[in-house]
JSON list of C-alpha atoms in Angstrom, two decimals:
[
{"chain": "A", "resi": 3, "resn": "GLN", "atom": "CA", "xyz": [-34.37, 11.11, 1.00]},
{"chain": "A", "resi": 4, "resn": "LYS", "atom": "CA", "xyz": [-31.50, 11.31, -1.63]},
{"chain": "A", "resi": 5, "resn": "GLU", "atom": "CA", "xyz": [-29.84, 14.40, -1.93]},
{"chain": "A", "resi": 6, "resn": "VAL", "atom": "CA", "xyz": [-29.83, 14.54, -5.74]},
{"chain": "A", "resi": 7, "resn": "GLU", "atom": "CA", "xyz": [-32.46, 13.12, -7.58]},
{"chain": "A", "resi": 8, "resn": "GLN", "atom": "CA", "xyz": [-33.08, 12.27, -11.21]},
{"chain": "A", "resi": 9, "resn": "ASN", "atom": "CA", "xyz": [-35.16, 10.14, -13.39]},
{"chain": "A", "resi": 10, "resn": "SER", "atom": "CA", "xyz": [-33.62, 6.82, -13.96]},
{"chain": "A", "resi": 11, "resn": "GLY", "atom": "CA", "xyz": [-35.08, 6.57, -17.35]},
{"chain": "A", "resi": 12, "resn": "PRO", "atom": "CA", "xyz": [-34.74, 4.88, -19.82]},
{"chain": "A", "resi": 13, "resn": "LEU", "atom": "CA", "xyz": [-35.24, 7.92, -21.77]},
{"chain": "A", "resi": 14, "resn": "SER", "atom": "CA", "xyz": [-35.81, 7.51, -25.51]},
{"chain": "A", "resi": 15, "resn": "VAL", "atom": "CA", "xyz": [-35.81, 10.14, -28.24]},
{"chain": "A", "resi": 16, "resn": "PRO", "atom": "CA", "xyz": [-35.54, 9.86, -31.92]},
{"chain": "A", "resi": 17, "resn": "GLU", "atom": "CA", "xyz": [-32.38, 10.95, -33.56]},
{"chain": "A", "resi": 18, "resn": "GLY", "atom": "CA", "xyz": [-32.32, 14.87, -34.17]},
{"chain": "A", "resi": 19, "resn": "ALA", "atom": "CA", "xyz": [-34.87, 15.37, -31.59]},
{"chain": "A", "resi": 20, "resn": "ILE", "atom": "CA", "xyz": [-33.76, 17.54, -27.99]},
{"chain": "A", "resi": 21, "resn": "ALA", "atom": "CA", "xyz": [-33.52, 15.35, -25.09]},
{"chain": "A", "resi": 22, "resn": "SER", "atom": "CA", "xyz": [-34.16, 16.99, -22.00]},
{"chain": "A", "resi": 23, "resn": "LEU", "atom": "CA", "xyz": [-32.89, 15.72, -18.62]},
{"chain": "A", "resi": 24, "resn": "ASN", "atom": "CA", "xyz": [-33.61, 16.95, -15.08]},
{"chain": "A", "resi": 25, "resn": "CYS", "atom": "CA", "xyz": [-32.14, 16.78, -11.77]},
{"chain": "A", "resi": 26, "resn": "THR", "atom": "CA", "xyz": [-33.17, 18.22, -8.43]},
{"chain": "A", "resi": 27, "resn": "TYR", "atom": "CA", "xyz": [-31.19, 18.52, -5.25]},
{"chain": "A", "resi": 28, "resn": "SER", "atom": "CA", "xyz": [-32.11, 19.01, -1.41]},
{"chain": "A", "resi": 29, "resn": "ASP", "atom": "CA", "xyz": [-28.84, 20.93, -0.32]},
{"chain": "A", "resi": 30, "resn": "ARG", "atom": "CA", "xyz": [-29.83, 24.70, -0.63]},
{"chain": "A", "resi": 31, "resn": "GLY", "atom": "CA", "xyz": [-26.16, 25.62, -0.14]},
{"chain": "A", "resi": 32, "resn": "SER", "atom": "CA", "xyz": [-25.16, 23.84, -2.92]},
{"chain": "A", "resi": 33, "resn": "GLN", "atom": "CA", "xyz": [-22.77, 25.95, -5.12]},
{"chain": "A", "resi": 34, "resn": "SER", "atom": "CA", "xyz": [-21.59, 24.02, -8.19]},
{"chain": "A", "resi": 35, "resn": "PHE", "atom": "CA", "xyz": [-23.19, 21.84, -10.45]},
{"chain": "A", "resi": 36, "resn": "PHE", "atom": "CA", "xyz": [-22.03, 19.30, -12.97]},
{"chain": "A", "resi": 37, "resn": "TRP", "atom": "CA", "xyz": [-23.35, 17.11, -15.71]},
{"chain": "A", "resi": 38, "resn": "TYR", "atom": "CA", "xyz": [-21.38, 13.66, -16.47]},
{"chain": "A", "resi": 39, "resn": "ARG", "atom": "CA", "xyz": [-22.02, 11.53, -19.10]},
{"chain": "A", "resi": 40, "resn": "GLN", "atom": "CA", "xyz": [-21.05, 7.87, -18.77]},
{"chain": "A", "resi": 41, "resn": "TYR", "atom": "CA", "xyz": [-20.99, 5.18, -21.30]},
{"chain": "A", "resi": 42, "resn": "SER", "atom": "CA", "xyz": [-21.71, 1.75, -20.54]},
{"chain": "A", "resi": 43, "resn": "GLY", "atom": "CA", "xyz": [-18.45, 0.40, -18.76]},
{"chain": "A", "resi": 44, "resn": "LYS", "atom": "CA", "xyz": [-16.47, 3.38, -18.75]},
{"chain": "A", "resi": 45, "resn": "SER", "atom": "CA", "xyz": [-15.95, 6.01, -16.41]},
{"chain": "A", "resi": 46, "resn": "PRO", "atom": "CA", "xyz": [-17.64, 9.32, -16.12]},
{"chain": "A", "resi": 47, "resn": "GLU", "atom": "CA", "xyz": [-16.78, 12.38, -18.40]},
{"chain": "A", "resi": 48, "resn": "LEU", "atom": "CA", "xyz": [-17.52, 16.03, -17.61]},
{"chain": "A", "resi": 49, "resn": "ILE", "atom": "CA", "xyz": [-19.51, 17.51, -20.18]},
{"chain": "A", "resi": 50, "resn": "MET", "atom": "CA", "xyz": [-21.00, 20.72, -18.51]},
{"chain": "A", "resi": 51, "resn": "SER", "atom": "CA", "xyz": [-20.59, 22.54, -15.19]},
{"chain": "A", "resi": 52, "resn": "ILE", "atom": "CA", "xyz": [-22.70, 25.42, -14.14]},
{"chain": "A", "resi": 53, "resn": "TYR", "atom": "CA", "xyz": [-22.48, 27.96, -11.19]},
{"chain": "A", "resi": 54, "resn": "SER", "atom": "CA", "xyz": [-25.09, 30.73, -11.55]},
{"chain": "A", "resi": 55, "resn": "ASN", "atom": "CA", "xyz": [-28.76, 30.87, -12.51]},
{"chain": "A", "resi": 56, "resn": "GLY", "atom": "CA", "xyz": [-29.50, 30.72, -15.98]},
{"chain": "A", "resi": 57, "resn": "ASP", "atom": "CA", "xyz": [-28.47, 28.91, -19.23]},
{"chain": "A", "resi": 58, "resn": "LYS", "atom": "CA", "xyz": [-25.14, 27.93, -20.11]},
{"chain": "A", "resi": 59, "resn": "GLU", "atom": "CA", "xyz": [-24.55, 26.71, -24.00]},
{"chain": "A", "resi": 60, "resn": "ASP", "atom": "CA", "xyz": [-21.61, 24.55, -25.14]},
{"chain": "A", "resi": 61, "resn": "GLY", "atom": "CA", "xyz": [-22.32, 23.15, -28.76]},
{"chain": "A", "resi": 62, "resn": "ARG", "atom": "CA", "xyz": [-25.25, 20.92, -28.71]},
{"chain": "A", "resi": 63, "resn": "PHE", "atom": "CA", "xyz": [-25.73, 21.09, -24.79]},
{"chain": "A", "resi": 64, "resn": "THR", "atom": "CA", "xyz": [-27.39, 23.77, -22.48]},
{"chain": "A", "resi": 65, "resn": "ALA", "atom": "CA", "xyz": [-27.41, 23.44, -18.84]},
{"chain": "A", "resi": 66, "resn": "GLN", "atom": "CA", "xyz": [-29.99, 25.40, -17.01]},
{"chain": "A", "resi": 67, "resn": "LEU", "atom": "CA", "xyz": [-29.87, 26.26, -13.33]},
{"chain": "A", "resi": 68, "resn": "ASN", "atom": "CA", "xyz": [-32.63, 27.44, -10.96]},
{"chain": "A", "resi": 69, "resn": "LYS", "atom": "CA", "xyz": [-31.31, 27.54, -7.41]},
{"chain": "A", "resi": 70, "resn": "ALA", "atom": "CA", "xyz": [-34.71, 28.96, -6.27]},
{"chain": "A", "resi": 71, "resn": "SER", "atom": "CA", "xyz": [-36.35, 25.77, -7.33]},
{"chain": "A", "resi": 72, "resn": "GLN", "atom": "CA", "xyz": [-33.32, 23.75, -6.59]},
{"chain": "A", "resi": 73, "resn": "TYR", "atom": "CA", "xyz": [-33.38, 22.26, -10.15]},
{"chain": "A", "resi": 74, "resn": "VAL", "atom": "CA", "xyz": [-30.64, 21.66, -12.66]},
{"chain": "A", "resi": 75, "resn": "SER", "atom": "CA", "xyz": [-31.39, 20.23, -16.34]},
{"chain": "A", "resi": 76, "resn": "LEU", "atom": "CA", "xyz": [-29.44, 19.36, -19.60]},
{"chain": "A", "resi": 77, "resn": "LEU", "atom": "CA", "xyz": [-30.69, 19.78, -22.89]},
{"chain": "A", "resi": 78, "resn": "ILE", "atom": "CA", "xyz": [-29.32, 18.00, -25.85]},
{"chain": "A", "resi": 79, "resn": "ARG", "atom": "CA", "xyz": [-30.09, 19.35, -29.13]},
{"chain": "A", "resi": 80, "resn": "ASP", "atom": "CA", "xyz": [-29.96, 17.40, -32.34]},
{"chain": "A", "resi": 81, "resn": "SER", "atom": "CA", "xyz": [-29.74, 13.99, -30.32]},
{"chain": "A", "resi": 82, "resn": "GLN", "atom": "CA", "xyz": [-27.51, 11.60, -32.15]},
{"chain": "A", "resi": 83, "resn": "PRO", "atom": "CA", "xyz": [-27.02, 7.83, -31.53]},
{"chain": "A", "resi": 84, "resn": "SER", "atom": "CA", "xyz": [-23.81, 8.66, -29.91]},
{"chain": "A", "resi": 85, "resn": "ASP", "atom": "CA", "xyz": [-25.08, 10.61, -27.21]},
{"chain": "A", "resi": 86, "resn": "SER", "atom": "CA", "xyz": [-26.69, 7.31, -25.86]},
{"chain": "A", "resi": 87, "resn": "ALA", "atom": "CA", "xyz": [-25.36, 7.05, -22.43]},
{"chain": "A", "resi": 88, "resn": "THR", "atom": "CA", "xyz": [-26.29, 7.54, -18.83]},
{"chain": "A", "resi": 89, "resn": "TYR", "atom": "CA", "xyz": [-26.34, 11.20, -17.62]},
{"chain": "A", "resi": 90, "resn": "LEU", "atom": "CA", "xyz": [-25.24, 11.93, -14.08]},
{"chain": "A", "resi": 91, "resn": "CYS", "atom": "CA", "xyz": [-25.90, 15.01, -12.38]},
{"chain": "A", "resi": 92, "resn": "ALA", "atom": "CA", "xyz": [-23.60, 16.07, -9.79]},
{"chain": "A", "resi": 93, "resn": "VAL", "atom": "CA", "xyz": [-23.47, 18.84, -6.94]},
{"chain": "A", "resi": 94, "resn": "THR", "atom": "CA", "xyz": [-20.83, 20.18, -4.62]},
{"chain": "A", "resi": 95, "resn": "PRO", "atom": "CA", "xyz": [-22.23, 20.24, -0.92]},
{"chain": "A", "resi": 96, "resn": "PHE", "atom": "CA", "xyz": [-22.29, 23.47, 0.97]},
{"chain": "A", "resi": 97, "resn": "SER", "atom": "CA", "xyz": [-18.88, 23.77, 2.74]},
{"chain": "A", "resi": 98, "resn": "SER", "atom": "CA", "xyz": [-17.00, 26.73, 4.28]},
{"chain": "A", "resi": 99, "resn": "GLY", "atom": "CA", "xyz": [-13.82, 25.23, 2.55]},
{"chain": "A", "resi": 100, "resn": "SER", "atom": "CA", "xyz": [-13.08, 24.63, -1.01]},
{"chain": "A", "resi": 101, "resn": "ALA", "atom": "CA", "xyz": [-13.76, 20.75, -0.89]},
{"chain": "A", "resi": 102, "resn": "ARG", "atom": "CA", "xyz": [-15.08, 19.76, -4.13]},
{"chain": "A", "resi": 103, "resn": "GLN", "atom": "CA", "xyz": [-15.96, 16.10, -3.28]},
{"chain": "A", "resi": 104, "resn": "LEU", "atom": "CA", "xyz": [-19.08, 15.55, -5.61]},
{"chain": "A", "resi": 105, "resn": "THR", "atom": "CA", "xyz": [-22.65, 14.19, -4.75]},
{"chain": "A", "resi": 106, "resn": "PHE", "atom": "CA", "xyz": [-24.00, 12.26, -7.63]},
{"chain": "A", "resi": 107, "resn": "GLY", "atom": "CA", "xyz": [-27.76, 11.24, -8.64]},
{"chain": "A", "resi": 108, "resn": "SER", "atom": "CA", "xyz": [-28.25, 7.67, -9.80]},
{"chain": "A", "resi": 109, "resn": "GLY", "atom": "CA", "xyz": [-28.24, 8.94, -13.27]},
{"chain": "A", "resi": 110, "resn": "THR", "atom": "CA", "xyz": [-30.72, 8.99, -16.24]},
{"chain": "A", "resi": 111, "resn": "GLN", "atom": "CA", "xyz": [-30.14, 6.50, -19.30]},
{"chain": "A", "resi": 112, "resn": "LEU", "atom": "CA", "xyz": [-30.66, 8.09, -22.46]},
{"chain": "A", "resi": 113, "resn": "THR", "atom": "CA", "xyz": [-31.36, 6.18, -25.82]},
{"chain": "A", "resi": 114, "resn": "VAL", "atom": "CA", "xyz": [-31.37, 7.81, -29.01]},
{"chain": "A", "resi": 115, "resn": "LEU", "atom": "CA", "xyz": [-33.02, 5.94, -31.83]},
{"chain": "A", "resi": 116, "resn": "PRO", "atom": "CA", "xyz": [-31.64, 6.24, -35.24]},
{"chain": "B", "resi": 1, "resn": "GLY", "atom": "CA", "xyz": [-1.37, 13.89, -22.06]},
{"chain": "B", "resi": 2, "resn": "ALA", "atom": "CA", "xyz": [-1.88, 11.15, -20.05]},
{"chain": "B", "resi": 3, "resn": "GLY", "atom": "CA", "xyz": [-5.16, 10.44, -18.05]},
{"chain": "B", "resi": 4, "resn": "VAL", "atom": "CA", "xyz": [-5.93, 9.14, -14.66]},
{"chain": "B", "resi": 5, "resn": "SER", "atom": "CA", "xyz": [-4.83, 5.31, -14.58]},
{"chain": "B", "resi": 6, "resn": "GLN", "atom": "CA", "xyz": [-5.98, 2.67, -12.34]},
{"chain": "B", "resi": 7, "resn": "THR", "atom": "CA", "xyz": [-4.95, -1.02, -11.53]},
{"chain": "B", "resi": 8, "resn": "PRO", "atom": "CA", "xyz": [-5.84, -3.41, -11.49]},
{"chain": "B", "resi": 9, "resn": "SER", "atom": "CA", "xyz": [-8.97, -3.02, -14.05]},
{"chain": "B", "resi": 10, "resn": "ASN", "atom": "CA", "xyz": [-10.43, -6.21, -12.48]},
{"chain": "B", "resi": 11, "resn": "LYS", "atom": "CA", "xyz": [-10.20, -7.78, -9.02]},
{"chain": "B", "resi": 12, "resn": "VAL", "atom": "CA", "xyz": [-11.87, -10.88, -8.15]},
{"chain": "B", "resi": 13, "resn": "THR", "atom": "CA", "xyz": [-11.25, -11.95, -4.38]},
{"chain": "B", "resi": 14, "resn": "GLU", "atom": "CA", "xyz": [-12.61, -13.89, -1.59]},
{"chain": "B", "resi": 15, "resn": "LYS", "atom": "CA", "xyz": [-14.42, -12.85, 1.20]},
{"chain": "B", "resi": 16, "resn": "GLY", "atom": "CA", "xyz": [-12.27, -11.79, 4.04]},
{"chain": "B", "resi": 17, "resn": "LYS", "atom": "CA", "xyz": [-9.14, -11.01, 2.08]},
{"chain": "B", "resi": 18, "resn": "TYR", "atom": "CA", "xyz": [-7.14, -7.92, 1.80]},
{"chain": "B", "resi": 19, "resn": "VAL", "atom": "CA", "xyz": [-7.03, -5.72, -1.28]},
{"chain": "B", "resi": 20, "resn": "GLU", "atom": "CA", "xyz": [-5.21, -2.78, -2.73]},
{"chain": "B", "resi": 21, "resn": "LEU", "atom": "CA", "xyz": [-6.30, -0.53, -5.54]},
{"chain": "B", "resi": 22, "resn": "ARG", "atom": "CA", "xyz": [-4.25, 1.71, -6.87]},
{"chain": "B", "resi": 23, "resn": "CYS", "atom": "CA", "xyz": [-4.66, 5.25, -8.72]},
{"chain": "B", "resi": 24, "resn": "ASP", "atom": "CA", "xyz": [-2.02, 7.30, -10.83]},
{"chain": "B", "resi": 25, "resn": "PRO", "atom": "CA", "xyz": [-3.60, 10.80, -11.21]},
{"chain": "B", "resi": 26, "resn": "ILE", "atom": "CA", "xyz": [-2.90, 13.08, -13.84]},
{"chain": "B", "resi": 27, "resn": "SER", "atom": "CA", "xyz": [0.80, 14.58, -13.64]},
{"chain": "B", "resi": 28, "resn": "GLY", "atom": "CA", "xyz": [0.84, 17.72, -11.46]},
{"chain": "B", "resi": 29, "resn": "HIS", "atom": "CA", "xyz": [-2.91, 17.46, -10.20]},
{"chain": "B", "resi": 30, "resn": "THR", "atom": "CA", "xyz": [-2.93, 18.14, -6.45]},
{"chain": "B", "resi": 31, "resn": "ALA", "atom": "CA", "xyz": [-6.12, 16.84, -5.48]},
{"chain": "B", "resi": 32, "resn": "LEU", "atom": "CA", "xyz": [-7.36, 13.27, -5.78]},
{"chain": "B", "resi": 33, "resn": "TYR", "atom": "CA", "xyz": [-10.77, 11.77, -5.15]},
{"chain": "B", "resi": 34, "resn": "TRP", "atom": "CA", "xyz": [-11.72, 8.11, -4.60]},
{"chain": "B", "resi": 35, "resn": "TYR", "atom": "CA", "xyz": [-15.35, 7.10, -5.31]},
{"chain": "B", "resi": 36, "resn": "ARG", "atom": "CA", "xyz": [-17.19, 3.96, -5.36]},
{"chain": "B", "resi": 37, "resn": "GLN", "atom": "CA", "xyz": [-19.86, 3.16, -7.98]},
{"chain": "B", "resi": 38, "resn": "SER", "atom": "CA", "xyz": [-22.50, 0.29, -7.41]},
{"chain": "B", "resi": 39, "resn": "LEU", "atom": "CA", "xyz": [-24.55, -0.95, -10.55]},
{"chain": "B", "resi": 40, "resn": "GLY", "atom": "CA", "xyz": [-27.14, 1.21, -11.21]},
{"chain": "B", "resi": 41, "resn": "GLN", "atom": "CA", "xyz": [-26.06, 4.02, -8.95]},
{"chain": "B", "resi": 42, "resn": "GLY", "atom": "CA", "xyz": [-24.01, 7.22, -9.04]},
{"chain": "B", "resi": 43, "resn": "PRO", "atom": "CA", "xyz": [-20.52, 7.16, -7.98]},
{"chain": "B", "resi": 44, "resn": "GLU", "atom": "CA", "xyz": [-20.51, 7.53, -4.21]},
{"chain": "B", "resi": 45, "resn": "PHE", "atom": "CA", "xyz": [-17.57, 9.80, -2.64]},
{"chain": "B", "resi": 46, "resn": "LEU", "atom": "CA", "xyz": [-15.11, 8.01, -0.08]},
{"chain": "B", "resi": 47, "resn": "ILE", "atom": "CA", "xyz": [-12.24, 10.20, 0.38]},
{"chain": "B", "resi": 48, "resn": "TYR", "atom": "CA", "xyz": [-10.22, 12.99, -0.96]},
{"chain": "B", "resi": 49, "resn": "PHE", "atom": "CA", "xyz": [-6.52, 14.02, -0.72]},
{"chain": "B", "resi": 50, "resn": "GLN", "atom": "CA", "xyz": [-4.78, 17.75, -1.21]},
{"chain": "B", "resi": 51, "resn": "GLY", "atom": "CA", "xyz": [-1.28, 16.51, -1.39]},
{"chain": "B", "resi": 52, "resn": "THR", "atom": "CA", "xyz": [-0.42, 14.18, 0.78]},
{"chain": "B", "resi": 53, "resn": "GLY", "atom": "CA", "xyz": [-3.25, 14.73, 3.26]},
{"chain": "B", "resi": 54, "resn": "ALA", "atom": "CA", "xyz": [-6.44, 13.12, 3.72]},
{"chain": "B", "resi": 55, "resn": "ALA", "atom": "CA", "xyz": [-8.58, 16.26, 3.77]},
{"chain": "B", "resi": 56, "resn": "ASP", "atom": "CA", "xyz": [-11.72, 14.64, 3.71]},
{"chain": "B", "resi": 57, "resn": "ASP", "atom": "CA", "xyz": [-12.42, 11.08, 4.78]},
{"chain": "B", "resi": 58, "resn": "SER", "atom": "CA", "xyz": [-16.08, 11.12, 5.78]},
{"chain": "B", "resi": 59, "resn": "GLY", "atom": "CA", "xyz": [-17.23, 8.91, 2.94]},
{"chain": "B", "resi": 60, "resn": "LEU", "atom": "CA", "xyz": [-15.37, 5.99, 4.11]},
{"chain": "B", "resi": 61, "resn": "PRO", "atom": "CA", "xyz": [-17.91, 3.12, 4.87]},
{"chain": "B", "resi": 62, "resn": "ASN", "atom": "CA", "xyz": [-16.08, 1.63, 8.03]},
{"chain": "B", "resi": 63, "resn": "ASP", "atom": "CA", "xyz": [-12.79, 1.31, 9.56]},
{"chain": "B", "resi": 64, "resn": "ARG", "atom": "CA", "xyz": [-11.98, -1.59, 6.84]},
{"chain": "B", "resi": 65, "resn": "PHE", "atom": "CA", "xyz": [-11.23, 0.82, 4.35]},
{"chain": "B", "resi": 66, "resn": "PHE", "atom": "CA", "xyz": [-8.13, 3.18, 4.30]},
{"chain": "B", "resi": 67, "resn": "ALA", "atom": "CA", "xyz": [-6.56, 5.08, 1.90]},
{"chain": "B", "resi": 68, "resn": "VAL", "atom": "CA", "xyz": [-2.76, 6.85, 1.50]},
{"chain": "B", "resi": 69, "resn": "ARG", "atom": "CA", "xyz": [-1.12, 8.95, -0.71]},
{"chain": "B", "resi": 70, "resn": "PRO", "atom": "CA", "xyz": [2.46, 9.14, 0.66]},
{"chain": "B", "resi": 71, "resn": "GLU", "atom": "CA", "xyz": [4.14, 11.32, -1.91]},
{"chain": "B", "resi": 72, "resn": "GLY", "atom": "CA", "xyz": [1.13, 13.49, -3.01]},
{"chain": "B", "resi": 73, "resn": "SER", "atom": "CA", "xyz": [0.85, 11.60, -6.42]},
{"chain": "B", "resi": 74, "resn": "VAL", "atom": "CA", "xyz": [-0.04, 7.95, -6.48]},
{"chain": "B", "resi": 75, "resn": "SER", "atom": "CA", "xyz": [-2.75, 6.84, -3.95]},
{"chain": "B", "resi": 76, "resn": "THR", "atom": "CA", "xyz": [-3.56, 3.56, -2.68]},
{"chain": "B", "resi": 77, "resn": "LEU", "atom": "CA", "xyz": [-7.20, 2.37, -1.34]},
{"chain": "B", "resi": 78, "resn": "LYS", "atom": "CA", "xyz": [-6.74, -0.31, 1.03]},
{"chain": "B", "resi": 79, "resn": "ILE", "atom": "CA", "xyz": [-10.01, -2.71, 1.83]},
{"chain": "B", "resi": 80, "resn": "GLN", "atom": "CA", "xyz": [-9.24, -5.31, 5.06]},
{"chain": "B", "resi": 81, "resn": "ARG", "atom": "CA", "xyz": [-11.49, -8.20, 5.48]},
{"chain": "B", "resi": 82, "resn": "THR", "atom": "CA", "xyz": [-13.44, -7.78, 2.18]},
{"chain": "B", "resi": 83, "resn": "GLU", "atom": "CA", "xyz": [-17.17, -8.34, 2.30]},
{"chain": "B", "resi": 84, "resn": "ARG", "atom": "CA", "xyz": [-19.36, -9.33, -0.72]},
{"chain": "B", "resi": 85, "resn": "GLY", "atom": "CA", "xyz": [-20.81, -5.67, -0.28]},
{"chain": "B", "resi": 86, "resn": "ASP", "atom": "CA", "xyz": [-17.82, -4.31, -1.34]},
{"chain": "B", "resi": 87, "resn": "SER", "atom": "CA", "xyz": [-18.20, -5.43, -4.56]},
{"chain": "B", "resi": 88, "resn": "ALA", "atom": "CA", "xyz": [-18.45, -2.35, -7.03]},
{"chain": "B", "resi": 89, "resn": "VAL", "atom": "CA", "xyz": [-16.57, -0.44, -9.36]},
{"chain": "B", "resi": 90, "resn": "TYR", "atom": "CA", "xyz": [-13.72, 1.84, -7.43]},
{"chain": "B", "resi": 91, "resn": "LEU", "atom": "CA", "xyz": [-13.35, 5.31, -9.15]},
{"chain": "B", "resi": 92, "resn": "CYS", "atom": "CA", "xyz": [-10.32, 7.61, -8.93]},
{"chain": "B", "resi": 93, "resn": "ALA", "atom": "CA", "xyz": [-10.43, 11.24, -10.01]},
{"chain": "B", "resi": 94, "resn": "SER", "atom": "CA", "xyz": [-7.72, 14.25, -9.67]},
{"chain": "B", "resi": 95, "resn": "SER", "atom": "CA", "xyz": [-7.97, 17.67, -10.22]},
{"chain": "B", "resi": 96, "resn": "LEU", "atom": "CA", "xyz": [-5.33, 20.45, -10.79]},
{"chain": "B", "resi": 97, "resn": "GLU", "atom": "CA", "xyz": [-6.51, 22.08, -7.48]},
{"chain": "B", "resi": 98, "resn": "VAL", "atom": "CA", "xyz": [-9.62, 21.17, -5.04]},
{"chain": "B", "resi": 99, "resn": "THR", "atom": "CA", "xyz": [-11.67, 23.94, -7.11]},
{"chain": "B", "resi": 100, "resn": "ASP", "atom": "CA", "xyz": [-11.01, 22.63, -10.54]},
{"chain": "B", "resi": 101, "resn": "THR", "atom": "CA", "xyz": [-12.60, 20.10, -12.90]},
{"chain": "B", "resi": 102, "resn": "GLN", "atom": "CA", "xyz": [-12.21, 16.40, -11.80]},
{"chain": "B", "resi": 103, "resn": "TYR", "atom": "CA", "xyz": [-11.14, 13.78, -14.16]},
{"chain": "B", "resi": 104, "resn": "PHE", "atom": "CA", "xyz": [-12.06, 10.20, -13.62]},
{"chain": "B", "resi": 105, "resn": "GLY", "atom": "CA", "xyz": [-9.89, 7.00, -14.29]},
{"chain": "B", "resi": 106, "resn": "PRO", "atom": "CA", "xyz": [-11.38, 3.81, -15.70]},
{"chain": "B", "resi": 107, "resn": "GLY", "atom": "CA", "xyz": [-11.91, 2.48, -12.43]},
{"chain": "B", "resi": 108, "resn": "THR", "atom": "CA", "xyz": [-11.27, -1.04, -10.91]},
{"chain": "B", "resi": 109, "resn": "ARG", "atom": "CA", "xyz": [-14.02, -3.43, -10.87]},
{"chain": "B", "resi": 110, "resn": "LEU", "atom": "CA", "xyz": [-13.97, -5.43, -7.47]},
{"chain": "B", "resi": 111, "resn": "THR", "atom": "CA", "xyz": [-15.54, -8.75, -7.12]},
{"chain": "B", "resi": 112, "resn": "VAL", "atom": "CA", "xyz": [-15.85, -10.40, -3.82]},
{"chain": "B", "resi": 113, "resn": "LEU", "atom": "CA", "xyz": [-16.91, -13.85, -3.96]}
]
């Protein structure tokens, strides 16, 4: 069983719609959660981080965390064609230290149709 | 300011050869990470450095892989006796401290023929 699970997609939404991306993780001790965006052939770029239960909003992006359900999601409002990319969910494994090596899911490919 | 840089951007080698991949982190960043990303997968952690020392190398797949960061800045990932299964994009990331956001470099695409 993979530690971080994401639907691989592809997920297609029309321009202006809300895109919903989901992620589950297996390590109940995970402490920090991240969403990275990766355009084809490019490196991952951090778009959101979340550390406590609830919602965190940043512009058109909202991250949602539910530690009891071991579930993280990313909502993209007013989706634009430029949002078309692979979205990677990443978590930090439980550690007594401060190490922050990330465990990534396989990513969800999002296509926003004009 | 300048981001994380990696050289070369592409490396093609033959099975059995030795390769070195270089990472220049963002100036002042103390933590440096190496990841490997295969096609269709997320990055997979290999090793991270805090300063000059390898704080965690648990992700290195076997003893053919080795990394150094002698002066606490530039890091080199070294792969001996390359195998076709080593073909992937090798990503480097750095952060100001280990608890901070990781910024990724553009990666080195390694192809082992």
